[in-house]
PDB file of C-alpha atoms in Angstrom:
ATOM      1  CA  UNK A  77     134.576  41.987  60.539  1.00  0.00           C
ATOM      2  CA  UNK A  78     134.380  45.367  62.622  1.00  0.00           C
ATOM      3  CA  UNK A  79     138.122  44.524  63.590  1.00  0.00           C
ATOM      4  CA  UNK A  80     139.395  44.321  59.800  1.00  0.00           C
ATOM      5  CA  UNK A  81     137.204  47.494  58.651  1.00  0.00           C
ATOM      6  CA  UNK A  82     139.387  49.085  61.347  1.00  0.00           C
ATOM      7  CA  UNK A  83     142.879  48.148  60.520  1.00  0.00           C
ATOM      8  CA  UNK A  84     142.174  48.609  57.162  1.00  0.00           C
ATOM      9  CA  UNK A  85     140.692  52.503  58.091  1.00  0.00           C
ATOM     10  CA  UNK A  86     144.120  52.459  60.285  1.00  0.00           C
ATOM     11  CA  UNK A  87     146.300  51.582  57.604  1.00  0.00           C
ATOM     12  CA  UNK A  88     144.672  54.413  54.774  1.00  0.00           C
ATOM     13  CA  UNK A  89     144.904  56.525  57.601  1.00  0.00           C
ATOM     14  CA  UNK A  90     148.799  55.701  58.082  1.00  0.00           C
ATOM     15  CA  UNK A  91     149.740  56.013  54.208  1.00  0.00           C
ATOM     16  CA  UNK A  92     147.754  59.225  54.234  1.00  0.00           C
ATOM     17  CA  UNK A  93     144.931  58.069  52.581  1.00  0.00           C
ATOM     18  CA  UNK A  94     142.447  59.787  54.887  1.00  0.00           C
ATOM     19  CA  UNK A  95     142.052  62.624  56.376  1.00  0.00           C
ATOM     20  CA  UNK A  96     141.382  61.932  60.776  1.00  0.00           C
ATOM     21  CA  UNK A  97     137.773  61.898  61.969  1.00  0.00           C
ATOM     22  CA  UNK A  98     138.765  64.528  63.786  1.00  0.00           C
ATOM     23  CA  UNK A  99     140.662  67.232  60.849  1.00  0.00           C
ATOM     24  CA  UNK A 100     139.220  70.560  61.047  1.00  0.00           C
ATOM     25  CA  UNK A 101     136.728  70.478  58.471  1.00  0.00           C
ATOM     26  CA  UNK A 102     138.055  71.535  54.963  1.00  0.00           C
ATOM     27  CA  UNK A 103     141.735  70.958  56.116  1.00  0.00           C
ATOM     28  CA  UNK A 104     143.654  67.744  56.479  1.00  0.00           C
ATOM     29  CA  UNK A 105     145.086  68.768  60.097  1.00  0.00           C
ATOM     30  CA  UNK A 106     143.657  67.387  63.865  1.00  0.00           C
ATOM     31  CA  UNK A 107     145.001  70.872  66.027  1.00  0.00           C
ATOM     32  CA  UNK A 108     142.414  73.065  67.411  1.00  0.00           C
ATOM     33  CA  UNK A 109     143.968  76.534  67.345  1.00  0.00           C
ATOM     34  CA  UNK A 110     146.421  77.334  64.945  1.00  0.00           C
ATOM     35  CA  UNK A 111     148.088  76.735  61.628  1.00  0.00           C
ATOM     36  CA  UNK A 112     147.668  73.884  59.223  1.00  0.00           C
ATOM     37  CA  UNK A 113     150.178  73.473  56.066  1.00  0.00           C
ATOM     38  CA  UNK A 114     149.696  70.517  53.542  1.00  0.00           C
ATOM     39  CA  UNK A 115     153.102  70.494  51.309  1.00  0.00           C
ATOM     40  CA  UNK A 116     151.888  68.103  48.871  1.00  0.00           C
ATOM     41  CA  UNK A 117     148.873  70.948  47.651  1.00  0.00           C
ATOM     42  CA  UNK A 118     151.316  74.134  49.078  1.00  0.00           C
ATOM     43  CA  UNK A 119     148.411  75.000  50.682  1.00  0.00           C
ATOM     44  CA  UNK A 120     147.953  76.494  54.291  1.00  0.00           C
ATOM     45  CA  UNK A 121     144.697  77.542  56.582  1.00  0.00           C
ATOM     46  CA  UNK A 122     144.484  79.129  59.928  1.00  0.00           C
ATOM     47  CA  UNK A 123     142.159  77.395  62.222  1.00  0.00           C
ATOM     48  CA  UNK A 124     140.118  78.600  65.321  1.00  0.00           C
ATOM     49  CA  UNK A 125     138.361  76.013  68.180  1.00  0.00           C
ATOM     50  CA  UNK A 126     138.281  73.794  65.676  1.00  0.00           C
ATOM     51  CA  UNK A 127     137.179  75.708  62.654  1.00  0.00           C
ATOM     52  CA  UNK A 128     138.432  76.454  59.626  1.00  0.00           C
ATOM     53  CA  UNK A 129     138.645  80.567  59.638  1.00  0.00           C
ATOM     54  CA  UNK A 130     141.159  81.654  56.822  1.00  0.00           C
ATOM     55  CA  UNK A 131     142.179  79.724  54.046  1.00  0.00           C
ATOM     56  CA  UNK A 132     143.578  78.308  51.977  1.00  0.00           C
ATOM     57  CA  UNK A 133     146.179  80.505  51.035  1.00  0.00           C
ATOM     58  CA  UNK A 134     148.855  79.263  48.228  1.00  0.00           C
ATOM     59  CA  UNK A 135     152.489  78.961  50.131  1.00  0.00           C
ATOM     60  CA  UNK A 136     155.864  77.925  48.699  1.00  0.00           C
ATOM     61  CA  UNK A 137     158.091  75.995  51.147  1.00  0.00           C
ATOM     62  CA  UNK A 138     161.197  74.178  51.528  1.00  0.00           C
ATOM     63  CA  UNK A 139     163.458  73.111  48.274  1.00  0.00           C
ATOM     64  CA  UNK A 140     165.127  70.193  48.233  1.00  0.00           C
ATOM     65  CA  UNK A 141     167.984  69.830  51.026  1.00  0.00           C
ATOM     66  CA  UNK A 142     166.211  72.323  53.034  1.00  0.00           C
ATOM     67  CA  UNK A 143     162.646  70.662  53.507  1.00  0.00           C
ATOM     68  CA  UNK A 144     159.904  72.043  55.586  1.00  0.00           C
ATOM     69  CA  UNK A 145     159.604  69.730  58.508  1.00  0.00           C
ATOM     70  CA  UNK A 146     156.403  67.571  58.929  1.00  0.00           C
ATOM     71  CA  UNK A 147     154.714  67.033  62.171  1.00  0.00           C
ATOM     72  CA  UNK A 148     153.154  69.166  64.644  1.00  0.00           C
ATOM     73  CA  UNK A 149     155.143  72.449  66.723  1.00  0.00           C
ATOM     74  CA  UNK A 150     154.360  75.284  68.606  1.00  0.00           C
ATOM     75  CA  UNK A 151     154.308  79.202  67.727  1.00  0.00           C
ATOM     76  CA  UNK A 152     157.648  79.930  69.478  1.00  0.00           C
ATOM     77  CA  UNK A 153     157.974  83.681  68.638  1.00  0.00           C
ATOM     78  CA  UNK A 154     156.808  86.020  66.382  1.00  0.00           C
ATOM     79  CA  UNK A 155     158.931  89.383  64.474  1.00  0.00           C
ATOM     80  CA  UNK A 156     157.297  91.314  62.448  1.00  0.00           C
ATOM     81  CA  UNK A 157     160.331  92.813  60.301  1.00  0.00           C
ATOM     82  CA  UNK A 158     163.072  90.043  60.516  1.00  0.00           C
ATOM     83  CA  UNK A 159     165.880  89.722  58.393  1.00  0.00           C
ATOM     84  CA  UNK A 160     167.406  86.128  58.141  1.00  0.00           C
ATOM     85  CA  UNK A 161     171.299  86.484  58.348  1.00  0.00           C
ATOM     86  CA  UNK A 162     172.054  83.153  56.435  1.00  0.00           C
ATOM     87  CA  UNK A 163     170.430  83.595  53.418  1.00  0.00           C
ATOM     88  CA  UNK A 164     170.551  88.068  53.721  1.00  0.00           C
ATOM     89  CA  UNK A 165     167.051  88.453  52.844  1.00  0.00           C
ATOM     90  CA  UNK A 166     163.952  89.918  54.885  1.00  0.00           C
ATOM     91  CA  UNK A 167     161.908  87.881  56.299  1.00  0.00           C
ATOM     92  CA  UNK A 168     157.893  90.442  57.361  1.00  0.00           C
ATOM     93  CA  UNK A 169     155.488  89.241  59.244  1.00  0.00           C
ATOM     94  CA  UNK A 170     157.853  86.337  60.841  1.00  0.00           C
ATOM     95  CA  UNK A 171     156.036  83.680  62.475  1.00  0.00           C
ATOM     96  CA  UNK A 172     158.796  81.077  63.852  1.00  0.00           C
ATOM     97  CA  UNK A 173     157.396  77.386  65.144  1.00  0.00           C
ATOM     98  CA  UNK A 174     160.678  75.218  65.170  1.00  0.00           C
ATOM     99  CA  UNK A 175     163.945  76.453  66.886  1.00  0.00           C
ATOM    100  CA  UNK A 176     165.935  75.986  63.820  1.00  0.00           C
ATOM    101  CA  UNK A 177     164.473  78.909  62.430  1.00  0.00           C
ATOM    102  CA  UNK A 178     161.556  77.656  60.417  1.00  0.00           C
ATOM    103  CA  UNK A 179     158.697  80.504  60.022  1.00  0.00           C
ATOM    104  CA  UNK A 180     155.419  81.513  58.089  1.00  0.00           C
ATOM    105  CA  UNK A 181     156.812  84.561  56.684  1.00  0.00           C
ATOM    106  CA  UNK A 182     156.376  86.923  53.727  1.00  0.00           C
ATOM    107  CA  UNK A 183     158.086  85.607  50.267  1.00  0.00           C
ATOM    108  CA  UNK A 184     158.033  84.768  46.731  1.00  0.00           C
ATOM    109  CA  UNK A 185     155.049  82.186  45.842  1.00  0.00           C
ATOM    110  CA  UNK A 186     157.290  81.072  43.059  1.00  0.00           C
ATOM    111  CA  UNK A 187     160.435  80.261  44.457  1.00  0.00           C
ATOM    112  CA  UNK A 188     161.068  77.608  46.845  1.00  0.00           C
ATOM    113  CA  UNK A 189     162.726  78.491  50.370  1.00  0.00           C
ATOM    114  CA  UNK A 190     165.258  77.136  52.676  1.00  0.00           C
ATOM    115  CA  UNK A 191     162.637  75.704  54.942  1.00  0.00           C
ATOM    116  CA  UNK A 192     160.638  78.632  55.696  1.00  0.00           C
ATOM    117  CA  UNK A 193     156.730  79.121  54.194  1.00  0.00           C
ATOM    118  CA  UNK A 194     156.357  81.953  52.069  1.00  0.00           C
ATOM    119  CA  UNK A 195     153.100  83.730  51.951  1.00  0.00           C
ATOM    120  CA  UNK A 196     151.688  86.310  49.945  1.00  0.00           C
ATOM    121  CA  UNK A 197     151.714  90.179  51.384  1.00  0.00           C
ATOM    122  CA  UNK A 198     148.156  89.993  52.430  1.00  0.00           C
ATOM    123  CA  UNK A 199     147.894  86.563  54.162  1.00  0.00           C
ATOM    124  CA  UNK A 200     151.781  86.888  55.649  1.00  0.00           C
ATOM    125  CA  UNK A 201     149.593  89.982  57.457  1.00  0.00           C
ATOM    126  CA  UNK A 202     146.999  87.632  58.193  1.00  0.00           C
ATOM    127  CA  UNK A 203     149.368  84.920  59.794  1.00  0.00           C
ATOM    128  CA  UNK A 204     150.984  86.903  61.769  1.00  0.00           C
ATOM    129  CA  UNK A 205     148.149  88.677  63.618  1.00  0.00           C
ATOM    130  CA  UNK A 206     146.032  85.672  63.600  1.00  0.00           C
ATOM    131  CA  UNK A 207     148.492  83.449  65.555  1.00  0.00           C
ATOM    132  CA  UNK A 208     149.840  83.164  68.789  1.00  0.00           C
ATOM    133  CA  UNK A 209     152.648  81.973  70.966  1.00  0.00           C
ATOM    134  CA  UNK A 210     152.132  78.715  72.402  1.00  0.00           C
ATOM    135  CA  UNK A 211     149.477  77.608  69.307  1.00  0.00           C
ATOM    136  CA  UNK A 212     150.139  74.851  67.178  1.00  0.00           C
ATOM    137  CA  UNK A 213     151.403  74.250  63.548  1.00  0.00           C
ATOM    138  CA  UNK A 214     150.485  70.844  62.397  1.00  0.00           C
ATOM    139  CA  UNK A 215     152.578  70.487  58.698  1.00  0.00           C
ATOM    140  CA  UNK A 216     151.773  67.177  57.261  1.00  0.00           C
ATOM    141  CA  UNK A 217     152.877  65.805  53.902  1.00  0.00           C
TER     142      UNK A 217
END
């Protein structure tokens, strides 16, 4: 019986059904340090040794054909007044975690991006001084 209770707690876990034993508590991510993004809610939360400490903040993110990716990356750099050359727009308070040039940045919370997260003024600030190269950015559906 133990056996079944835990493929079945596997499988809800696996069609995102649960949240991990181990999620941060009050956010649906596993990481330790860093940012967690839920697209389904456009939600986001910083987290700090394993504690929820801002958050959540409302986010738009990718539209379709230019989807936010889901899974788990790595604060690769950080500008603080970017400008993104494709799409000629700025781009404050840049946080970039994939090297296609996804990043938690400042933007409109009504209008969808091209795979970036847009924050409002106040938590873009908050993102960007809050994390850190080499921290983690768990985005799950």
């Amino acid at each position: 019986m133990r056996k079944l209770g835990t493929a079945i707690a596997a499988l809800a876990l696996a069609f995102g059904l649960a949240a991990p034993a181990y999620a941060a508590p009050g956010t649906p991510c596993s990481i330790d340090n860093g940012a967690c993004l839920r697209l389904s809610t456009n939600e986001a939360w910083l987290i700090y040794n394993g504690t929820l400490s801002y958050g959540p903040v409302p986010v738009t993110h990718g539209r379709p054909g230019y989807e936010t990716p889901v899974g788990t990356f790595s604060v690769l750099r950080k500008v603080k007044d970017d400008w993104s050359v494709p799409y000629n727009a700025p781009m404050p308070n840049a946080v970039y975690f994939t090297s296609s040039g996804i990043a938690f940045h400042e933007g409109s919370l009504s209008d969808l991006s091209h795979g970036c997260v847009h924050l409002a003024p106040d938590a873009s600030v908050t993102f960007y001084d809050n994390l850190f190269v080499g921290e983690q950015v768990q985005v799950v559906p």
